[in-house]
Amino acid sequence: QVQLVESGGGLVQAGGSLRLSCAASGRAFGGRTMGWFRQAPGKEREFVAAVSWNGRATNYANSVKGRFTISRDNAKNMVYLQMNSLKPEDTAVYSCATTPVNTYVPTTSTSYDDWGQGTQVTVSS
Protein backbone atom coordinates (compact mmCIF):
# COMPACT_ATOMS: atom_id res chain seq x y z
CA GLN A 1 0.00 0.00 0.00
CA VAL A 2 1.10 3.59 -0.70
CA GLN A 3 0.25 6.26 1.84
CA LEU A 4 -0.57 9.64 0.29
CA VAL A 5 -0.88 12.99 2.03
CA GLU A 6 -2.00 16.11 0.17
CA SER A 7 -1.27 19.71 1.11
CA GLY A 8 -1.43 23.17 -0.41
CA GLY A 9 -5.16 23.72 -0.65
CA GLY A 10 -6.85 26.91 0.48
CA LEU A 11 -8.97 29.88 -0.47
CA VAL A 12 -8.00 31.91 -3.53
CA GLN A 13 -9.68 34.50 -5.71
CA ALA A 14 -10.64 33.73 -9.27
CA GLY A 15 -7.64 34.14 -11.54
CA GLY A 16 -5.23 33.18 -8.79
CA SER A 17 -2.92 30.21 -8.42
CA LEU A 18 -2.31 27.37 -6.01
CA ARG A 19 0.20 24.54 -5.92
CA LEU A 20 -0.93 21.26 -4.46
CA SER A 21 1.56 18.71 -3.18
CA CYS A 22 1.18 15.01 -2.55
CA ALA A 23 3.72 13.17 -0.40
CA ALA A 24 3.94 9.42 -0.89
CA SER A 25 5.34 6.73 1.37
CA GLY A 26 5.22 2.98 1.47
CA ARG A 27 5.83 0.63 -1.42
CA ALA A 28 7.71 1.64 -4.53
CA PHE A 29 6.56 5.04 -5.68
CA GLY A 30 8.80 5.47 -8.67
CA GLY A 31 7.17 2.80 -10.79
CA ARG A 32 3.60 3.94 -10.31
CA THR A 33 1.43 6.34 -12.26
CA MET A 34 0.10 9.23 -10.15
CA GLY A 35 -3.12 11.13 -10.60
CA TRP A 36 -5.18 13.99 -9.19
CA PHE A 37 -8.94 13.84 -8.91
CA ARG A 38 -11.46 16.28 -7.48
CA GLN A 39 -14.95 16.14 -6.05
CA ALA A 40 -17.25 19.10 -5.62
CA PRO A 41 -20.24 19.01 -3.26
CA GLY A 42 -23.11 17.08 -4.78
CA LYS A 43 -21.02 15.94 -7.74
CA GLU A 44 -19.18 12.79 -8.65
CA ARG A 45 -15.43 12.52 -8.40
CA GLU A 46 -13.76 13.59 -11.62
CA PHE A 47 -10.34 13.14 -13.16
CA VAL A 48 -8.07 16.18 -13.23
CA ALA A 49 -4.58 15.12 -14.30
CA ALA A 50 -2.15 12.21 -14.20
CA VAL A 51 1.52 11.62 -14.86
CA SER A 52 3.39 8.46 -15.84
CA TRP A 53 5.94 6.80 -13.59
CA ASN A 54 8.85 8.53 -15.34
CA GLY A 55 7.13 11.89 -15.81
CA ARG A 56 7.28 11.70 -19.59
CA ALA A 57 3.57 11.23 -20.24
CA THR A 58 0.71 13.26 -18.86
CA ASN A 59 -3.04 13.37 -19.24
CA TYR A 60 -5.39 16.25 -18.42
CA ALA A 61 -9.11 16.80 -18.22
CA ASN A 62 -10.28 19.18 -20.95
CA SER A 63 -11.55 21.57 -18.30
CA VAL A 64 -8.05 22.17 -16.91
CA LYS A 65 -5.84 21.90 -19.99
CA GLY A 66 -3.61 24.92 -20.37
CA ARG A 67 -4.23 26.01 -16.77
CA PHE A 68 -3.01 23.08 -14.62
CA THR A 69 0.33 21.30 -14.74
CA ILE A 70 1.12 17.99 -13.06
CA SER A 71 4.69 17.01 -12.22
CA ARG A 72 6.57 14.58 -9.99
CA ASP A 73 9.88 14.25 -8.22
CA ASN A 74 10.67 10.57 -7.72
CA ALA A 75 13.73 11.35 -5.62
CA LYS A 76 11.46 13.07 -3.09
CA ASN A 77 8.39 10.83 -3.54
CA MET A 78 6.33 13.89 -4.40
CA VAL A 79 3.69 14.79 -6.94
CA TYR A 80 2.56 18.34 -7.62
CA LEU A 81 -0.38 20.06 -9.26
CA GLN A 82 0.24 23.66 -10.27
CA MET A 83 -3.11 25.36 -10.77
CA ASN A 84 -3.23 28.72 -12.55
CA SER A 85 -6.09 30.93 -13.72
CA LEU A 86 -8.36 29.32 -11.18
CA LYS A 87 -12.11 29.55 -11.65
CA PRO A 88 -14.96 29.19 -9.13
CA GLU A 89 -15.90 25.92 -10.83
CA ASP A 90 -12.51 24.52 -9.77
CA THR A 91 -13.74 24.53 -6.17
CA ALA A 92 -13.56 20.97 -4.83
CA VAL A 93 -11.69 18.56 -2.62
CA TYR A 94 -8.59 17.49 -4.52
CA SER A 95 -7.15 14.04 -3.91
CA CYS A 96 -4.07 12.35 -5.24
CA ALA A 97 -4.07 8.69 -6.14
CA THR A 98 -1.73 6.04 -7.43
CA THR A 99 -1.98 3.03 -9.70
CA PRO A 100 0.40 0.23 -10.70
CA VAL A 101 -0.76 0.70 -14.30
CA ASN A 102 2.25 2.09 -16.13
CA THR A 103 1.72 1.22 -19.80
CA TYR A 104 -0.59 4.17 -20.24
CA VAL A 105 -1.93 7.04 -18.09
CA PRO A 106 -5.40 6.13 -16.79
CA THR A 107 -8.15 8.70 -16.32
CA THR A 108 -10.74 6.54 -14.57
CA SER A 109 -10.82 6.46 -10.77
CA THR A 110 -11.35 2.71 -10.72
CA SER A 111 -7.84 2.26 -12.13
CA TYR A 112 -6.31 3.78 -8.98
CA ASP A 113 -5.89 1.74 -5.83
CA ASP A 114 -4.46 4.05 -3.17
CA TRP A 115 -5.88 7.46 -2.29
CA GLY A 116 -5.10 10.39 -0.06
CA GLN A 117 -7.59 12.12 2.20
CA GLY A 118 -7.81 15.20 0.04
CA THR A 119 -7.27 18.93 0.39
CA GLN A 120 -9.93 21.60 -0.03
CA VAL A 121 -9.57 24.18 -2.79
CA THR A 122 -12.03 27.07 -2.76
CA VAL A 123 -12.04 29.69 -5.52
CA SER A 124 -14.07 32.82 -4.83
CA SER A 125 -15.57 34.93 -7.61
One Martini backbone bead per residue (centre of mass of N, CA, C, O) as a GRO file, in nm:
protein
  125
    1GLN     BB    1   0.099   0.034   0.018
    2VAL     BB    2   0.015   0.382  -0.035
    3GLN     BB    3   0.086   0.680   0.117
    4LEU     BB    4  -0.120   0.983   0.111
    5VAL     BB    5  -0.040   1.346   0.124
    6GLU     BB    6  -0.200   1.643   0.119
    7SER     BB    7  -0.127   1.986   0.003
    8GLY     BB    8  -0.215   2.349  -0.056
    9GLY     BB    9  -0.472   2.435   0.009
   10GLY     BB   10  -0.748   2.686  -0.037
   11LEU     BB   11  -0.804   3.033  -0.064
   12VAL     BB   12  -0.904   3.187  -0.380
   13GLN     BB   13  -0.908   3.389  -0.634
   14ALA     BB   14  -0.997   3.453  -0.923
   15GLY     BB   15  -0.695   3.392  -1.116
   16GLY     BB   16  -0.538   3.231  -0.938
   17SER     BB   17  -0.300   3.036  -0.737
   18LEU     BB   18  -0.197   2.687  -0.690
   19ARG     BB   19  -0.007   2.435  -0.495
   20LEU     BB   20  -0.005   2.100  -0.500
   21SER     BB   21   0.070   1.830  -0.271
   22CYS     BB   22   0.220   1.487  -0.273
   23ALA     BB   23   0.292   1.250  -0.031
   24ALA     BB   24   0.487   0.951  -0.042
   25SER     BB   25   0.450   0.617   0.100
   26GLY     BB   26   0.604   0.305   0.083
   27ARG     BB   27   0.579   0.164  -0.177
   28ALA     BB   28   0.678   0.191  -0.479
   29PHE     BB   29   0.672   0.498  -0.652
   30GLY     BB   30   0.834   0.517  -0.927
   31GLY     BB   31   0.637   0.288  -1.087
   32ARG     BB   32   0.392   0.490  -1.057
   33THR     BB   33   0.105   0.623  -1.126
   34MET     BB   34  -0.022   0.963  -1.107
   35GLY     BB   35  -0.310   1.134  -0.956
   36TRP     BB   36  -0.582   1.373  -1.000
   37PHE     BB   37  -0.870   1.453  -0.810
   38ARG     BB   38  -1.222   1.565  -0.790
   39GLN     BB   39  -1.477   1.696  -0.546
   40ALA     BB   40  -1.784   1.822  -0.545
   41PRO     BB   41  -2.062   1.916  -0.421
   42GLY     BB   42  -2.289   1.681  -0.552
   43LYS     BB   43  -2.054   1.534  -0.700
   44GLU     BB   44  -1.853   1.363  -0.885
   45ARG     BB   45  -1.576   1.226  -0.938
   46GLU     BB   46  -1.287   1.374  -1.106
   47PHE     BB   47  -1.068   1.412  -1.341
   48VAL     BB   48  -0.754   1.595  -1.392
   49ALA     BB   49  -0.462   1.438  -1.352
   50ALA     BB   50  -0.163   1.271  -1.500
   51VAL     BB   51   0.141   1.068  -1.437
   52SER     BB   52   0.395   0.903  -1.512
   53TRP     BB   53   0.656   0.737  -1.369
   54ASN     BB   54   0.870   0.933  -1.554
   55GLY     BB   55   0.710   1.208  -1.659
   56ARG     BB   56   0.652   1.184  -1.988
   57ALA     BB   57   0.343   1.143  -1.922
   58THR     BB   58   0.024   1.301  -1.979
   59ASN     BB   59  -0.304   1.393  -1.832
   60TYR     BB   60  -0.606   1.585  -1.913
   61ALA     BB   61  -0.857   1.766  -1.855
   62ASN     BB   62  -1.023   1.987  -2.044
   63SER     BB   63  -1.087   2.196  -1.804
   64VAL     BB   64  -0.743   2.225  -1.744
   65LYS     BB   65  -0.617   2.289  -1.992
   66GLY     BB   66  -0.355   2.532  -1.965
   67ARG     BB   67  -0.366   2.561  -1.628
   68PHE     BB   68  -0.255   2.280  -1.554
   69THR     BB   69   0.025   2.109  -1.372
   70ILE     BB   70   0.194   1.808  -1.374
   71SER     BB   71   0.425   1.660  -1.132
   72ARG     BB   72   0.746   1.495  -1.044
   73ASP     BB   73   0.953   1.354  -0.760
   74ASN     BB   74   1.115   1.063  -0.703
   75ALA     BB   75   1.331   1.145  -0.488
   76LYS     BB   76   1.073   1.269  -0.297
   77ASN     BB   77   0.789   1.150  -0.329
   78MET     BB   78   0.643   1.361  -0.542
   79VAL     BB   79   0.343   1.551  -0.617
   80TYR     BB   80   0.211   1.796  -0.851
   81LEU     BB   81  -0.025   2.090  -0.869
   82GLN     BB   82  -0.051   2.340  -1.094
   83MET     BB   83  -0.272   2.626  -1.046
   84ASN     BB   84  -0.416   2.830  -1.287
   85SER     BB   85  -0.665   3.029  -1.349
   86LEU     BB   86  -0.883   3.022  -1.147
   87LYS     BB   87  -1.209   2.889  -1.081
   88PRO     BB   88  -1.500   2.835  -0.922
   89GLU     BB   89  -1.528   2.540  -1.064
   90ASP     BB   90  -1.262   2.432  -0.896
   91THR     BB   91  -1.418   2.370  -0.659
   92ALA     BB   92  -1.270   2.130  -0.426
   93VAL     BB   93  -1.165   1.812  -0.358
   94TYR     BB   94  -0.828   1.711  -0.359
   95SER     BB   95  -0.687   1.405  -0.492
   96CYS     BB   96  -0.456   1.161  -0.463
   97ALA     BB   97  -0.323   0.893  -0.677
   98THR     BB   98  -0.254   0.536  -0.738
   99THR     BB   99  -0.095   0.318  -0.991
  100PRO     BB  100   0.040   0.029  -1.153
  101VAL     BB  101  -0.021   0.154  -1.408
  102ASN     BB  102   0.242   0.193  -1.692
  103THR     BB  103   0.135   0.189  -2.013
  104TYR     BB  104  -0.054   0.417  -1.914
  105VAL     BB  105  -0.284   0.701  -1.852
  106PRO     BB  106  -0.522   0.708  -1.638
  107THR     BB  107  -0.879   0.844  -1.586
  108THR     BB  108  -0.991   0.632  -1.395
  109SER     BB  109  -1.062   0.565  -1.066
  110THR     BB  110  -1.057   0.243  -1.083
  111SER     BB  111  -0.736   0.233  -1.145
  112TYR     BB  112  -0.707   0.324  -0.849
  113ASP     BB  113  -0.576   0.212  -0.513
  114ASP     BB  114  -0.463   0.484  -0.387
  115TRP     BB  115  -0.552   0.733  -0.131
  116GLY     BB  116  -0.615   1.032  -0.024
  117GLN     BB  117  -0.792   1.271   0.171
  118GLY     BB  118  -0.745   1.561   0.094
  119THR     BB  119  -0.791   1.902  -0.045
  120GLN     BB  120  -0.908   2.219  -0.016
  121VAL     BB  121  -1.061   2.412  -0.284
  122THR     BB  122  -1.124   2.770  -0.302
  123VAL     BB  123  -1.306   2.978  -0.537
  124SER     BB  124  -1.353   3.309  -0.571
  125SER     BB  125  -1.547   3.573  -0.740
   0.00000   0.00000   0.00000
